[in-house]
Coordinates of C-alpha atoms in Angstrom, one line a residue:
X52 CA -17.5 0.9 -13.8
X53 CA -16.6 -2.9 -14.5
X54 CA -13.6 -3.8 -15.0
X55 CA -14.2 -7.0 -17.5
X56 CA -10.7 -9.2 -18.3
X57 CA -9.8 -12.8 -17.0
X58 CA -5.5 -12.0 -16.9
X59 CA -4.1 -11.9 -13.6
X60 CA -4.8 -7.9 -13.0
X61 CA -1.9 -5.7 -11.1
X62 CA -4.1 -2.8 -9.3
X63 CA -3.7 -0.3 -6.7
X64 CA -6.2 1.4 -4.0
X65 CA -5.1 3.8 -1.4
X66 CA -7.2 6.5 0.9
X67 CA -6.9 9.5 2.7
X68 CA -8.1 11.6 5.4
X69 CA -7.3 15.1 5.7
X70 CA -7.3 15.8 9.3
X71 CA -8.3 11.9 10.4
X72 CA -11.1 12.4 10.7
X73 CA -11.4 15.2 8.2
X74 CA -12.5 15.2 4.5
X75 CA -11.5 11.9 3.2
X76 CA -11.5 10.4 -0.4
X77 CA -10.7 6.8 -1.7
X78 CA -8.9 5.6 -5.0
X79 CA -8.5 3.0 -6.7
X80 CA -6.5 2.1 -10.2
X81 CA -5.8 -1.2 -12.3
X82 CA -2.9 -1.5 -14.9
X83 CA -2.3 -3.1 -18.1
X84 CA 1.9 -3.2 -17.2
X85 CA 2.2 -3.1 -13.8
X86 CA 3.1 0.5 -13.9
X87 CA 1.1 2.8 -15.3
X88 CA -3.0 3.2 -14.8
X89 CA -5.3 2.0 -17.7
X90 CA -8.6 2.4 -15.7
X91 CA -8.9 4.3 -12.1
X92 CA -12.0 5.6 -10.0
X93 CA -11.7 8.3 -7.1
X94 CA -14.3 9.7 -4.8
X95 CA -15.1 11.6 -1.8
X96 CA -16.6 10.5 1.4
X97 CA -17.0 13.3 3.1
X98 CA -15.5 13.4 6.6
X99 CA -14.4 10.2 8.1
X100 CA -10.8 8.8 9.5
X101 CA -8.0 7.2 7.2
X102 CA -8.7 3.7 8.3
X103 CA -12.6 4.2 6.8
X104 CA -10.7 5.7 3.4
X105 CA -8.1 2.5 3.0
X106 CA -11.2 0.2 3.8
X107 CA -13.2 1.9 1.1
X108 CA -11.0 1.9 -1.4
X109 CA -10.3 -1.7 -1.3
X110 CA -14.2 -2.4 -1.6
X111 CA -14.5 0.0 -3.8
X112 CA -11.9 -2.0 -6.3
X113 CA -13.1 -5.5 -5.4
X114 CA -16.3 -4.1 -6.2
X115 CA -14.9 -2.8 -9.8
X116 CA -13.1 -5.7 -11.2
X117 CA -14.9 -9.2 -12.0
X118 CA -14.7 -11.7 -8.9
X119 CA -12.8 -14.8 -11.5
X120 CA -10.2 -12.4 -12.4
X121 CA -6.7 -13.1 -10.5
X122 CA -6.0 -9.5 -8.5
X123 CA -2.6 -8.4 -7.1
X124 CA -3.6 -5.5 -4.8
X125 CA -0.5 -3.2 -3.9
X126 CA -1.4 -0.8 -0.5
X127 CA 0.3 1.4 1.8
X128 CA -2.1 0.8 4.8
X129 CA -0.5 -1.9 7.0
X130 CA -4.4 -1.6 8.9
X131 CA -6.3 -2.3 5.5
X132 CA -4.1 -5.4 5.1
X133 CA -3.8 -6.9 8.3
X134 CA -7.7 -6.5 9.0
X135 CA -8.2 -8.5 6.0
X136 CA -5.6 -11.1 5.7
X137 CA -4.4 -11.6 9.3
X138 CA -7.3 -10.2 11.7
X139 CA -10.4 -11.2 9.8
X140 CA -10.6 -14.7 10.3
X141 CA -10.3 -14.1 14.5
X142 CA -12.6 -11.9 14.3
X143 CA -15.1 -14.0 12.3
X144 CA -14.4 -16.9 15.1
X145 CA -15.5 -14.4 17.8
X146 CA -18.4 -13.0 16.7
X147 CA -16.6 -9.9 14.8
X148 CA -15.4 -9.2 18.0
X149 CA -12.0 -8.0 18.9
X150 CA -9.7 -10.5 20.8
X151 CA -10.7 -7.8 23.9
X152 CA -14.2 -8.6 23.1
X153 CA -14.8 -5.0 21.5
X154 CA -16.8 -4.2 18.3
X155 CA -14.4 -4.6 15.2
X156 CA -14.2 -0.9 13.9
X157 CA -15.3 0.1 10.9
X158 CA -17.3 -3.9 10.8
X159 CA -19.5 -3.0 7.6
X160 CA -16.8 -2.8 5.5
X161 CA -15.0 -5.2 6.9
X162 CA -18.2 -7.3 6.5
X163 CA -18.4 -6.4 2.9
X164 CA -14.4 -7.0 2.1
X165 CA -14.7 -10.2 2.8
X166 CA -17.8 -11.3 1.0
X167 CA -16.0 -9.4 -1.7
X168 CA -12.8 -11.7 -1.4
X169 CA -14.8 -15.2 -0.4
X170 CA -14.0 -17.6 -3.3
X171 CA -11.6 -15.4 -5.2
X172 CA -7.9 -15.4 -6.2
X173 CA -6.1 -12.0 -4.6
X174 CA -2.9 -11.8 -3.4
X175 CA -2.0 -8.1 -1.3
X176 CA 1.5 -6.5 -1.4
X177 CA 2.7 -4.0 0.6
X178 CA 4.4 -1.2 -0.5
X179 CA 5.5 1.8 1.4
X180 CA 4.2 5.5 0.8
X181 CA 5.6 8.6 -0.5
X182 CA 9.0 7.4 -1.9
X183 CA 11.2 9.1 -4.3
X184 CA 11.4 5.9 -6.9
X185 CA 8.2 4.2 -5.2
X186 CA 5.4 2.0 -6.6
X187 CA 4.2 4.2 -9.6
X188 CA 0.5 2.6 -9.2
X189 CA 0.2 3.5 -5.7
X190 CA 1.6 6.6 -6.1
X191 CA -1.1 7.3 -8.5
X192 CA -3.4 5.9 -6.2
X193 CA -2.6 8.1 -3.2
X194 CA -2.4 11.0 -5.5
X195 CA -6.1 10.6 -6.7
X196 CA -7.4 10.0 -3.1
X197 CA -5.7 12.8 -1.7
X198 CA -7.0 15.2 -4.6
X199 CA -10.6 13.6 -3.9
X200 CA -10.7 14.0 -0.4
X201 CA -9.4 18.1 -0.9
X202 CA -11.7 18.9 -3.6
X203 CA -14.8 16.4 -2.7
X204 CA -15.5 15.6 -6.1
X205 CA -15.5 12.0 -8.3
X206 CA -12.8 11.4 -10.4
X207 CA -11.7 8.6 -12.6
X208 CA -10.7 7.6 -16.3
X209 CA -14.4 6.8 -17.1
X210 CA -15.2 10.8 -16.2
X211 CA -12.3 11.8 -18.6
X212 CA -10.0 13.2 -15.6
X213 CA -6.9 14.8 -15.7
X214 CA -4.2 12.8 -13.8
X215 CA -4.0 13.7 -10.3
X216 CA -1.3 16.5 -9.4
X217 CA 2.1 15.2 -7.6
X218 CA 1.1 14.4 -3.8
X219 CA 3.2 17.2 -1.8
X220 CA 4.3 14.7 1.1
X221 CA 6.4 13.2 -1.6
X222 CA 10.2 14.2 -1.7
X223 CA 11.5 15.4 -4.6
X224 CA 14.7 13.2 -6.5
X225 CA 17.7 14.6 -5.7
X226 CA 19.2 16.9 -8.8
X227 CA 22.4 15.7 -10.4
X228 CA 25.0 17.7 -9.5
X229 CA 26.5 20.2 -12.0
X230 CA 30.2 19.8 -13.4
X231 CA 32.2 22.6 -11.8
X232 CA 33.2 25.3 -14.5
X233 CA 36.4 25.0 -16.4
X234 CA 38.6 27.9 -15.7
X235 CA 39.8 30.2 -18.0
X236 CA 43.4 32.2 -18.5
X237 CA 42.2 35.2 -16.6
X238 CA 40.8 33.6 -13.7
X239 CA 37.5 33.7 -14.6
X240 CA 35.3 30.6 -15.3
X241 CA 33.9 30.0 -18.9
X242 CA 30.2 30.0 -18.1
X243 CA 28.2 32.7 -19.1
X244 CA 27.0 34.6 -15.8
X245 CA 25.1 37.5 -14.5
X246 CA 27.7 38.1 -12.0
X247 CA 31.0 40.2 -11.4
X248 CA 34.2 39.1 -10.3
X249 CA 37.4 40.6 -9.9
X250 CA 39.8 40.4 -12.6
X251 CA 43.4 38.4 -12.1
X252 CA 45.2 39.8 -15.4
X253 CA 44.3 42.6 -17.4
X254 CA 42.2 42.2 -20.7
X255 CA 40.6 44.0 -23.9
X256 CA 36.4 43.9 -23.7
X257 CA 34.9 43.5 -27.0
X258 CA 34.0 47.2 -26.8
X259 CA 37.7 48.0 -28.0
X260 CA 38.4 48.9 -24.5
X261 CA 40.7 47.8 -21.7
X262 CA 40.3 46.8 -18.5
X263 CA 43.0 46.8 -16.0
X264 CA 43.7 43.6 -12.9
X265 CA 41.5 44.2 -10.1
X266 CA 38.6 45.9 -12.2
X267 CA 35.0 44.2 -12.3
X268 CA 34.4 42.4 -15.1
X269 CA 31.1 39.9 -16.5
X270 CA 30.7 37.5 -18.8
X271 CA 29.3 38.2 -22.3
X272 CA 28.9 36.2 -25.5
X273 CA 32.3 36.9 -26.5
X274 CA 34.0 36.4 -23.3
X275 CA 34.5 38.7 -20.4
X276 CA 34.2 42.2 -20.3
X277 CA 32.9 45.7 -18.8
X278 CA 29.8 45.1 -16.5
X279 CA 27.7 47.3 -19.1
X280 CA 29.1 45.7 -22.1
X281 CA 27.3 42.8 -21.3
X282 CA 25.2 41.4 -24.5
X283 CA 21.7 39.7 -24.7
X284 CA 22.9 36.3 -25.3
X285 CA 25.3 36.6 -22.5

């Protein structure tokens, strides 16, 4: 798919290996706000390492969206980025050799990145993984490629897919903690409750009956009470 505009274009693309090397997958997604996807693509790749995935991806979104349109890229790969901003150039100098003289890894798509990028307006911004109030596009990014590389199967907003489940290696927010109960005159706290406590003066359950200090008493609808007087609102 496409992507046809001429607006500077916020965008995403993240990978993932599943054992590095394992079954891998690459995603990509573009936004309309800066934080939530309009368009995105996924796809497997069968098994290669995580460096292969975050390379793919990124050619896999240059490829997508129109080479006159201004791209901000956001990734999580340090490698991706340096191998194409800092990296690249050296290695053109030498041959697409390493400053040890070795093969670049990975030098097809490396190759193909930077045709991709030759004459084009893209500026990449780092942005770390798996964080509680992180970047909501590469969030949605990882997501995809992690579900691509499990299941093996294309995705995208062009196939009509469901969003990508919540990635499991990110943390959960924390919970706001809870007031603490108010007390009440017999000891007890005022929130209904399915336990028993002890009580500290003796009361009347709505039963009619008494209970004495020291017995076990629960919370019901209508306050505290005999264990088996407990009511289904309670």
């Amino acid at each position: 798919m496409i992507v046809h505009m001429r607006e500077r274009v916020v965008a995403a693309c993240d990978g993932a290996s599943k054992g590095n090397p394992g079954p891998a997958g690459w995603a990509w997604v573009v936004s309309d706000d800066e934080r939530t996807a309009a368009r995105w693509e996924a796809g497997p790749l069968g098994r290669a390492t995580n460096n292969v995935a975050e390379l793919t991806a990124l050619e896999r979104l240059l490829t997508a969206v129109e080479p006159d349109v201004p791209l901000e890229i956001r990734m999580d790969s340090q490698y991706a980025m340096k191998a194409v901003t800092t990296w690249l150039p050296g290695w053109k100098r030498n041959g697409w050799k390493t400053a040890a003289g070795k093969p670049v890894a990975n030098q097809d798509l490396v190759v193909r990145i930077d045709e991709l990028l030759d004459g084009r307006s893209v500026e990449f911004r780092y942005v770390p993984a798996h964080q509680v109030d992180g970047d909501p596009l590469n969030d949605f990014a990882d997501r995809a490629a992690s579900q691509a590389a499990s299941v093996q199967k294309p995705a995208g907003s062009a196939l009509g897919s469901a969003e990508p489940p919540p990635s499991p290696d990110t943390p959960k927010a924390a919970a706001p903690r809870k007031k603490a109960p108010r007390r009440t005159g017999d000891g007890a706290t005022s929130r209904t409750s399915s336990r028993t406590i002890k009580a500290k003066f003796p009361g009347r359950c709505l039963c009619g009956r008494s209970y004495a200090a020291g017995e076990s008493i629960a919370k019901n609808a209508q306050g505290w009470g005999h264990p088996e007087c407990r009511t289904a609102e309670a």
